[in-house]
Amino acid sequence: MDTKIVIIDENNINQNIINQAGTVIKQGGLVAFPTETVYGLGANALDKIAVEKIFKAKGRPQDNPLIVHVADLNIESLVKEIPFIAKKIMKKYWPGPITLIFDKSDLIPSTTSAGLDTVGIRMPSNIVARKLIEAAGTPIAAPSANISGRPSPTDVESCIEDLSGKIEYILGGDKSTVGLESTIVDCTCTPLCILRPGAITIEMLREIDEHIYIDKNIMSNPKNDFKPKAPGMKYRHYAPKSPVKIICGNLEKTVAKINEIVQTNMGNKKIGIIATDETKNKYPYGTVISLGSRNKPNDVARNLFEVLRSFDDVDVDLILSEAFEEKGIGVAIMNRLKKSAGFDIIKV
Ligand code: AMP
Ligand code: MG
């Protein structure tokens, strides 16, 4: 299939381009588009046949439901009810990087919800995303615009790499400002439960529901009887082509351990190192890429997937990564990093 690729200026939106992409969605086609979290691969969420094409293009497992993206707060027709506490979250954090799970209405086809009685809904803050949803005149189901298993795309180049030739339209914009997928909160249970950590952190959500907790299954090793409430969290994900290993603990000991592994494998394995601005000059050997400063965890989050992908362009056999403190957005960073490493962690 020929994929039309059009880049839009997010600061000076060309409505003709938006309308063109909106028409593709209306006609049952697929459009990759920017959002503040990661790029999404969109189809009409209410059209079962269009949604089936998303699963096919991505190679996505059939049991992994899609998030439905909306352009405003009027979601009554898509859900059975909106609990009071969900309304509070919507008021405070929509539009933004947080998905809420509700009991779904019959309007949502079971292909979109992967057979579940619930549906995840999000209102993105990215202006191109919202204008596209408006132009399509329908909610848009959109998982991340990558081939399943690969790191999510945070720029248009990554979408082109994964999806060119497989979908009708790639609408390119700026690099995603958040860089990690949305926080997912299950609003069908009391207290609320975080199914996937993201930029809206547990600390922020505790201001609304002090009892909110994180599904304990998602930060641990899947081998240990792993049953996450978000089906997608059980799959190996975010993985570059070479294996990733995380070195976790005191920073000085981490640097020493990484250097030790590099030296032991010298002449044998080519090693990539995911470092930070504070440590990048402490690794004399190996291909070193920094995620940014440890004092700016939002930068680390924004750069993570791009750095994981960039190791596919350099020839390495193993990638060693430093770890981050699991607080604030660090919980989401470590969740993605651990999954990219298949939970291969060395504690120092
Ligand atoms: P992606 O859009 O690629 O970021 O993946 C969407 C994530 O949301 C996956 O982990 C899904 O399992 C999860 N998800 C979507 N809808 C639901 C739902 N109704 N209940 C639980 N998890 C969901
Ligand atoms: Mg995804």
Short mmCIF file of C-alpha atoms and ligand atoms in Angstrom, two decimals:
data_model
loop_
_atom_site.label_atom_id
_atom_site.label_comp_id
_atom_site.label_asym_id
_atom_site.label_seq_id
_atom_site.Cartn_x
_atom_site.Cartn_y
_atom_site.Cartn_z
CA MET A 1 0.00 0.00 0.00
CA ASP A 2 1.17 3.55 -0.71
CA THR A 3 1.41 5.54 2.50
CA LYS A 4 0.86 9.27 2.20
CA ILE A 5 3.24 11.11 4.52
CA VAL A 6 2.45 14.74 5.36
CA ILE A 7 4.19 16.89 7.97
CA ILE A 8 2.11 19.54 9.68
CA ASP A 9 3.34 22.64 11.51
CA GLU A 10 1.85 22.29 15.02
CA ASN A 11 2.10 26.06 15.54
CA ASN A 12 0.33 26.96 12.32
CA ILE A 13 -2.15 24.22 11.56
CA ASN A 14 -3.20 23.70 7.97
CA GLN A 15 -6.87 22.68 8.19
CA ASN A 16 -6.83 21.19 4.69
CA ILE A 17 -4.26 18.61 5.80
CA ILE A 18 -6.30 17.83 8.92
CA ASN A 19 -9.44 17.39 6.81
CA GLN A 20 -7.61 15.08 4.41
CA ALA A 21 -6.44 12.84 7.29
CA GLY A 22 -9.91 13.06 8.89
CA THR A 23 -11.46 11.80 5.65
CA VAL A 24 -9.16 8.75 5.68
CA ILE A 25 -10.47 7.89 9.18
CA LYS A 26 -14.09 8.53 8.10
CA GLN A 27 -13.61 6.15 5.18
CA GLY A 28 -12.34 3.36 7.45
CA GLY A 29 -8.59 3.85 6.87
CA LEU A 30 -5.64 4.16 9.26
CA VAL A 31 -3.79 7.38 10.16
CA ALA A 32 -0.68 7.69 12.36
CA PHE A 33 -0.73 11.02 14.19
CA PRO A 34 1.10 12.91 16.94
CA THR A 35 -0.08 13.06 20.53
CA GLU A 36 1.71 14.42 23.59
CA THR A 37 2.36 10.90 24.94
CA VAL A 38 3.57 8.98 21.86
CA TYR A 39 2.42 8.84 18.22
CA GLY A 40 -0.88 6.97 17.80
CA LEU A 41 -2.18 4.70 15.05
CA GLY A 42 -5.80 5.76 14.61
CA ALA A 43 -8.99 4.31 13.16
CA ASN A 44 -12.69 5.05 13.66
CA ALA A 45 -13.24 3.53 17.14
CA LEU A 46 -16.89 2.72 16.31
CA ASP A 47 -16.10 0.86 13.06
CA LYS A 48 -15.21 -2.77 13.78
CA ILE A 49 -13.66 -3.38 10.37
CA ALA A 50 -11.47 -0.26 10.55
CA VAL A 51 -10.30 -1.24 14.04
CA GLU A 52 -9.39 -4.75 12.89
CA LYS A 53 -6.91 -3.14 10.47
CA ILE A 54 -5.00 -1.62 13.43
CA PHE A 55 -4.40 -5.07 14.95
CA LYS A 56 -3.22 -6.34 11.57
CA ALA A 57 -0.89 -3.40 10.76
CA LYS A 58 0.77 -3.55 14.20
CA GLY A 59 0.76 -7.32 14.63
CA ARG A 60 -1.03 -6.60 17.91
CA PRO A 61 -2.37 -9.54 19.97
CA GLN A 62 -6.18 -9.74 19.68
CA ASP A 63 -6.67 -9.66 23.45
CA ASN A 64 -5.04 -6.23 23.85
CA PRO A 65 -7.72 -3.50 23.89
CA LEU A 66 -7.36 -0.07 22.25
CA ILE A 67 -7.65 3.31 23.92
CA VAL A 68 -10.41 5.51 22.48
CA HIS A 69 -9.39 9.14 21.93
CA VAL A 70 -11.94 11.95 22.15
CA ALA A 71 -11.82 15.69 21.47
CA ASP A 72 -14.06 16.88 24.32
CA LEU A 73 -15.53 15.89 27.68
CA ASN A 74 -18.85 14.61 26.24
CA ILE A 75 -18.23 10.88 26.55
CA GLU A 76 -21.67 9.89 27.92
CA SER A 77 -22.64 7.92 24.81
CA LEU A 78 -19.48 5.78 24.98
CA VAL A 79 -19.82 4.62 28.59
CA LYS A 80 -22.44 3.24 31.00
CA GLU A 81 -21.69 5.75 33.74
CA ILE A 82 -19.05 8.26 34.78
CA PRO A 83 -18.28 7.81 38.49
CA PHE A 84 -18.00 11.08 40.44
CA ILE A 85 -14.30 10.55 41.12
CA ALA A 86 -13.61 10.03 37.40
CA LYS A 87 -15.32 13.35 36.70
CA LYS A 88 -12.90 14.99 39.13
CA ILE A 89 -9.90 13.47 37.32
CA MET A 90 -11.29 14.51 33.92
CA LYS A 91 -11.80 18.05 35.17
CA LYS A 92 -8.27 18.29 36.51
CA TYR A 93 -6.19 16.32 33.98
CA TRP A 94 -8.08 16.31 30.65
CA PRO A 95 -6.95 17.13 28.09
CA GLY A 96 -3.75 15.32 29.01
CA PRO A 97 -1.75 12.11 29.32
CA ILE A 98 -4.24 10.04 31.34
CA THR A 99 -6.64 7.30 30.20
CA LEU A 100 -9.67 6.35 32.28
CA ILE A 101 -11.35 2.94 32.16
CA PHE A 102 -15.17 2.84 32.26
CA ASP A 103 -17.89 0.25 31.68
CA LYS A 104 -18.47 0.55 27.94
CA SER A 105 -21.72 1.29 26.11
CA ASP A 106 -22.92 -0.79 23.15
CA LEU A 107 -21.57 1.86 20.76
CA ILE A 108 -18.03 0.55 21.37
CA PRO A 109 -17.50 -2.62 19.30
CA SER A 110 -15.97 -5.55 21.15
CA THR A 111 -13.05 -5.51 18.68
CA THR A 112 -12.04 -2.10 20.11
CA SER A 113 -12.29 -3.33 23.71
CA ALA A 114 -10.78 -6.74 22.82
CA GLY A 115 -13.83 -8.48 24.23
CA LEU A 116 -13.81 -6.64 27.58
CA ASP A 117 -16.94 -4.95 28.98
CA THR A 118 -14.84 -1.86 29.68
CA VAL A 119 -13.27 0.84 27.53
CA GLY A 120 -10.28 3.13 28.07
CA ILE A 121 -10.87 6.75 27.04
CA ARG A 122 -8.46 9.66 26.75
CA MET A 123 -8.66 13.27 25.62
CA PRO A 124 -5.21 14.22 24.30
CA SER A 125 -3.84 17.73 24.78
CA ASN A 126 -1.95 17.70 21.47
CA ILE A 127 -3.77 20.11 19.18
CA VAL A 128 -3.19 18.10 15.97
CA ALA A 129 -4.67 15.01 17.65
CA ARG A 130 -7.76 16.88 18.81
CA LYS A 131 -8.32 18.60 15.47
CA LEU A 132 -7.99 15.25 13.70
CA ILE A 133 -10.64 13.68 15.98
CA GLU A 134 -12.93 16.66 15.30
CA ALA A 135 -12.38 16.41 11.53
CA ALA A 136 -13.03 12.65 11.57
CA GLY A 137 -16.30 13.32 13.40
CA THR A 138 -15.85 10.16 15.47
CA PRO A 139 -13.82 8.97 18.46
CA ILE A 140 -10.51 7.50 17.31
CA ALA A 141 -9.14 4.20 18.63
CA ALA A 142 -5.38 4.56 18.72
CA PRO A 143 -2.68 2.40 20.23
CA SER A 144 0.93 3.48 19.87
CA ALA A 145 2.00 3.68 16.21
CA ASN A 146 4.72 1.02 16.39
CA ILE A 147 4.99 -2.62 15.38
CA SER A 148 3.95 -4.56 18.51
CA GLY A 149 6.87 -5.23 20.83
CA ARG A 150 9.02 -2.33 19.56
CA PRO A 151 9.59 0.88 21.54
CA SER A 152 6.68 3.31 21.04
CA PRO A 153 7.34 6.09 18.48
CA THR A 154 7.89 9.59 19.81
CA ASP A 155 8.63 11.16 16.42
CA VAL A 156 7.42 10.84 12.85
CA GLU A 157 10.61 9.11 11.66
CA SER A 158 9.89 6.16 13.99
CA CYS A 159 6.32 5.89 12.63
CA ILE A 160 7.63 5.86 9.08
CA GLU A 161 10.18 3.19 10.02
CA ASP A 162 7.51 0.88 11.49
CA LEU A 163 4.39 1.58 9.41
CA SER A 164 5.26 2.95 5.99
CA GLY A 165 3.59 0.75 3.35
CA LYS A 166 1.18 -0.72 5.92
CA ILE A 167 -1.27 2.19 6.46
CA GLU A 168 -2.96 4.91 4.38
CA TYR A 169 -1.63 8.08 6.02
CA ILE A 170 1.12 9.32 8.33
CA LEU A 171 0.44 12.77 9.76
CA GLY A 172 3.72 14.02 11.20
CA GLY A 173 4.12 16.79 13.75
CA ASP A 174 6.55 17.62 16.54
CA LYS A 175 8.36 15.17 18.79
CA SER A 176 6.02 13.99 21.62
CA THR A 177 6.43 16.24 24.65
CA VAL A 178 5.79 13.54 27.29
CA GLY A 179 7.38 10.61 25.46
CA LEU A 180 5.78 7.81 27.54
CA GLU A 181 2.28 6.37 27.05
CA SER A 182 -0.58 7.66 29.17
CA THR A 183 -1.22 6.77 32.79
CA ILE A 184 -4.16 4.31 32.84
CA VAL A 185 -6.61 4.43 35.77
CA ASP A 186 -9.36 1.88 36.28
CA CYS A 187 -12.43 3.89 37.39
CA THR A 188 -14.71 0.83 37.59
CA CYS A 189 -13.38 -0.19 41.01
CA THR A 190 -13.08 1.36 44.48
CA PRO A 191 -10.51 2.55 45.32
CA LEU A 192 -9.22 3.49 41.88
CA CYS A 193 -6.34 1.43 40.51
CA ILE A 194 -3.45 2.53 38.27
CA LEU A 195 -3.01 -0.09 35.55
CA ARG A 196 -0.08 1.64 33.85
CA PRO A 197 2.09 4.42 35.34
CA GLY A 198 2.67 7.56 33.26
CA ALA A 199 3.27 11.29 33.46
CA ILE A 200 0.23 11.86 35.70
CA THR A 201 1.81 10.23 38.73
CA ILE A 202 0.34 8.41 41.72
CA GLU A 203 1.38 11.37 43.88
CA MET A 204 -0.73 13.70 41.67
CA LEU A 205 -3.71 11.33 41.68
CA ARG A 206 -3.61 10.87 45.47
CA GLU A 207 -4.72 14.49 45.71
CA ILE A 208 -8.04 13.30 44.26
CA ASP A 209 -8.27 9.79 45.72
CA GLU A 210 -5.94 9.19 48.65
CA HIS A 211 -6.45 5.41 48.42
CA ILE A 212 -5.51 5.02 44.76
CA TYR A 213 -2.89 2.28 44.26
CA ILE A 214 -0.75 0.80 41.47
CA ASP A 215 -1.65 -2.69 40.20
CA LYS A 216 1.12 -4.60 42.00
CA ASN A 217 1.62 -7.00 39.11
CA ILE A 218 3.07 -4.45 36.71
CA MET A 219 6.40 -3.58 38.32
CA SER A 220 7.43 -7.18 38.95
CA ASN A 221 8.71 -10.05 36.89
CA PRO A 222 6.06 -11.60 34.62
CA LYS A 223 7.27 -15.10 35.44
CA ASN A 224 5.81 -14.77 38.92
CA ASP A 225 2.16 -15.59 38.14
CA PHE A 226 1.66 -12.36 36.20
CA LYS A 227 -1.92 -11.21 35.73
CA PRO A 228 -2.02 -7.45 35.12
CA LYS A 229 -5.43 -5.80 34.82
CA ALA A 230 -4.39 -4.04 31.58
CA PRO A 231 -3.94 -6.97 29.18
CA GLY A 232 -1.17 -5.19 27.25
CA MET A 233 1.10 -4.99 30.30
CA LYS A 234 1.88 -8.70 30.14
CA TYR A 235 3.63 -8.55 26.76
CA ARG A 236 7.36 -7.96 26.23
CA HIS A 237 7.41 -4.42 24.95
CA TYR A 238 9.56 -1.39 24.29
CA ALA A 239 12.36 -3.69 23.23
CA PRO A 240 15.20 -2.69 20.92
CA LYS A 241 16.67 -5.47 18.77
CA SER A 242 19.55 -6.22 21.18
CA PRO A 243 18.88 -7.46 24.74
CA VAL A 244 18.79 -4.88 27.53
CA LYS A 245 20.10 -5.40 31.07
CA ILE A 246 19.46 -2.91 33.91
CA ILE A 247 22.06 -2.23 36.59
CA CYS A 248 20.25 -1.00 39.67
CA GLY A 249 21.51 0.50 42.93
CA ASN A 250 23.97 3.11 44.16
CA LEU A 251 25.11 5.24 41.20
CA GLU A 252 28.85 4.89 41.80
CA LYS A 253 28.53 1.11 42.10
CA THR A 254 26.34 1.08 38.97
CA VAL A 255 29.03 2.85 36.93
CA ALA A 256 31.69 0.45 38.28
CA LYS A 257 29.56 -2.61 37.47
CA ILE A 258 28.83 -1.41 33.93
CA ASN A 259 32.54 -0.75 33.30
CA GLU A 260 33.38 -4.18 34.71
CA ILE A 261 30.91 -5.93 32.35
CA VAL A 262 32.19 -3.93 29.38
CA GLN A 263 35.80 -4.85 30.17
CA THR A 264 35.03 -8.54 30.74
CA ASN A 265 33.41 -8.67 27.29
CA MET A 266 36.06 -6.61 25.52
CA GLY A 267 36.86 -7.99 22.05
CA ASN A 268 33.96 -10.38 22.40
CA LYS A 269 30.70 -8.37 22.62
CA LYS A 270 29.94 -4.82 21.51
CA ILE A 271 28.16 -3.06 24.33
CA GLY A 272 25.82 -0.07 24.37
CA ILE A 273 25.40 1.96 27.56
CA ILE A 274 22.31 3.98 28.50
CA ALA A 275 23.78 6.67 30.74
CA THR A 276 22.84 10.07 32.09
CA ASP A 277 24.51 13.47 31.79
CA GLU A 278 25.98 12.97 35.27
CA THR A 279 27.72 9.69 34.32
CA LYS A 280 28.26 9.68 30.56
CA ASN A 281 31.95 10.67 30.83
CA LYS A 282 32.68 7.89 33.30
CA TYR A 283 32.46 5.14 30.69
CA PRO A 284 35.73 4.92 28.73
CA TYR A 285 34.55 2.08 26.46
CA GLY A 286 31.29 1.08 24.78
CA THR A 287 28.73 3.12 22.81
CA VAL A 288 27.39 5.61 25.36
CA ILE A 289 24.09 7.49 24.91
CA SER A 290 22.73 9.80 27.60
CA LEU A 291 19.04 10.05 28.46
CA GLY A 292 19.58 13.56 29.86
CA SER A 293 20.13 14.85 33.36
CA ARG A 294 18.95 12.94 36.42
CA ASN A 295 17.74 16.30 37.73
CA LYS A 296 15.29 16.51 34.83
CA PRO A 297 13.32 13.22 34.93
CA ASN A 298 10.80 14.57 32.41
CA ASP A 299 13.64 14.85 29.87
CA VAL A 300 14.68 11.28 30.65
CA ALA A 301 11.07 10.15 30.03
CA ARG A 302 10.88 12.10 26.76
CA ASN A 303 14.13 10.62 25.45
CA LEU A 304 13.76 7.01 26.62
CA PHE A 305 12.08 5.39 23.59
CA GLU A 306 14.17 7.37 21.10
CA VAL A 307 17.37 6.23 22.83
CA LEU A 308 16.18 2.60 22.94
CA ARG A 309 15.41 2.77 19.21
CA SER A 310 18.70 4.51 18.39
CA PHE A 311 20.64 1.43 19.52
CA ASP A 312 19.11 -0.40 16.56
CA ASP A 313 21.15 1.86 14.25
CA VAL A 314 24.47 1.15 15.98
CA ASP A 315 25.87 -2.32 16.01
CA VAL A 316 25.72 -3.58 19.64
CA ASP A 317 25.18 -7.07 21.08
CA LEU A 318 24.04 -6.00 24.54
CA ILE A 319 22.68 -2.77 26.07
CA LEU A 320 23.40 -1.94 29.72
CA SER A 321 21.19 0.70 31.34
CA GLU A 322 21.42 2.69 34.53
CA ALA A 323 18.27 2.66 36.70
CA PHE A 324 16.13 5.49 38.15
CA GLU A 325 14.49 6.08 41.48
CA GLU A 326 10.89 4.81 41.45
CA LYS A 327 9.17 8.01 42.49
CA GLY A 328 7.18 10.57 40.51
CA ILE A 329 7.58 9.92 36.78
CA GLY A 330 10.48 7.59 37.70
CA VAL A 331 7.84 4.88 38.32
CA ALA A 332 6.77 5.08 34.65
CA ILE A 333 10.37 5.29 33.40
CA MET A 334 11.35 2.16 35.33
CA ASN A 335 8.16 0.33 34.27
CA ARG A 336 9.05 0.82 30.57
CA LEU A 337 12.77 0.16 31.11
CA LYS A 338 12.13 -3.08 33.03
CA LYS A 339 9.82 -4.30 30.28
CA SER A 340 12.35 -3.45 27.58
CA ALA A 341 14.87 -5.52 29.55
CA GLY A 342 12.44 -8.40 30.04
CA PHE A 343 13.05 -7.78 33.80
CA ASP A 344 16.76 -8.68 33.47
CA ILE A 345 18.14 -6.68 36.40
CA ILE A 346 21.47 -6.82 38.25
CA LYS A 347 21.35 -5.27 41.73
CA VAL A 348 24.54 -3.62 42.98
P1 AMP B 1 -1.21 1.37 23.77
O1 AMP B 1 -2.39 2.09 23.20
O2 AMP B 1 -0.37 0.67 22.75
O3 AMP B 1 -0.47 2.27 24.68
O4 AMP B 1 -1.82 0.23 24.66
C1 AMP B 1 -3.00 0.45 25.41
C2 AMP B 1 -2.88 -0.14 26.78
O5 AMP B 1 -4.12 0.13 27.44
C3 AMP B 1 -2.68 -1.64 26.80
O6 AMP B 1 -1.80 -1.99 27.84
C4 AMP B 1 -4.09 -2.14 27.08
O7 AMP B 1 -4.08 -3.41 27.66
C5 AMP B 1 -4.64 -1.06 27.99
N1 AMP B 1 -6.11 -0.98 27.94
C6 AMP B 1 -6.86 -0.47 26.95
N2 AMP B 1 -8.18 -0.61 27.22
C7 AMP B 1 -8.27 -1.24 28.41
C8 AMP B 1 -9.34 -1.70 29.22
N3 AMP B 1 -10.60 -1.54 28.86
N4 AMP B 1 -9.04 -2.32 30.40
C9 AMP B 1 -7.76 -2.49 30.77
N5 AMP B 1 -6.70 -2.08 30.05
C10 AMP B 1 -6.93 -1.47 28.88
MG MG B 2 1.71 0.32 22.66
#
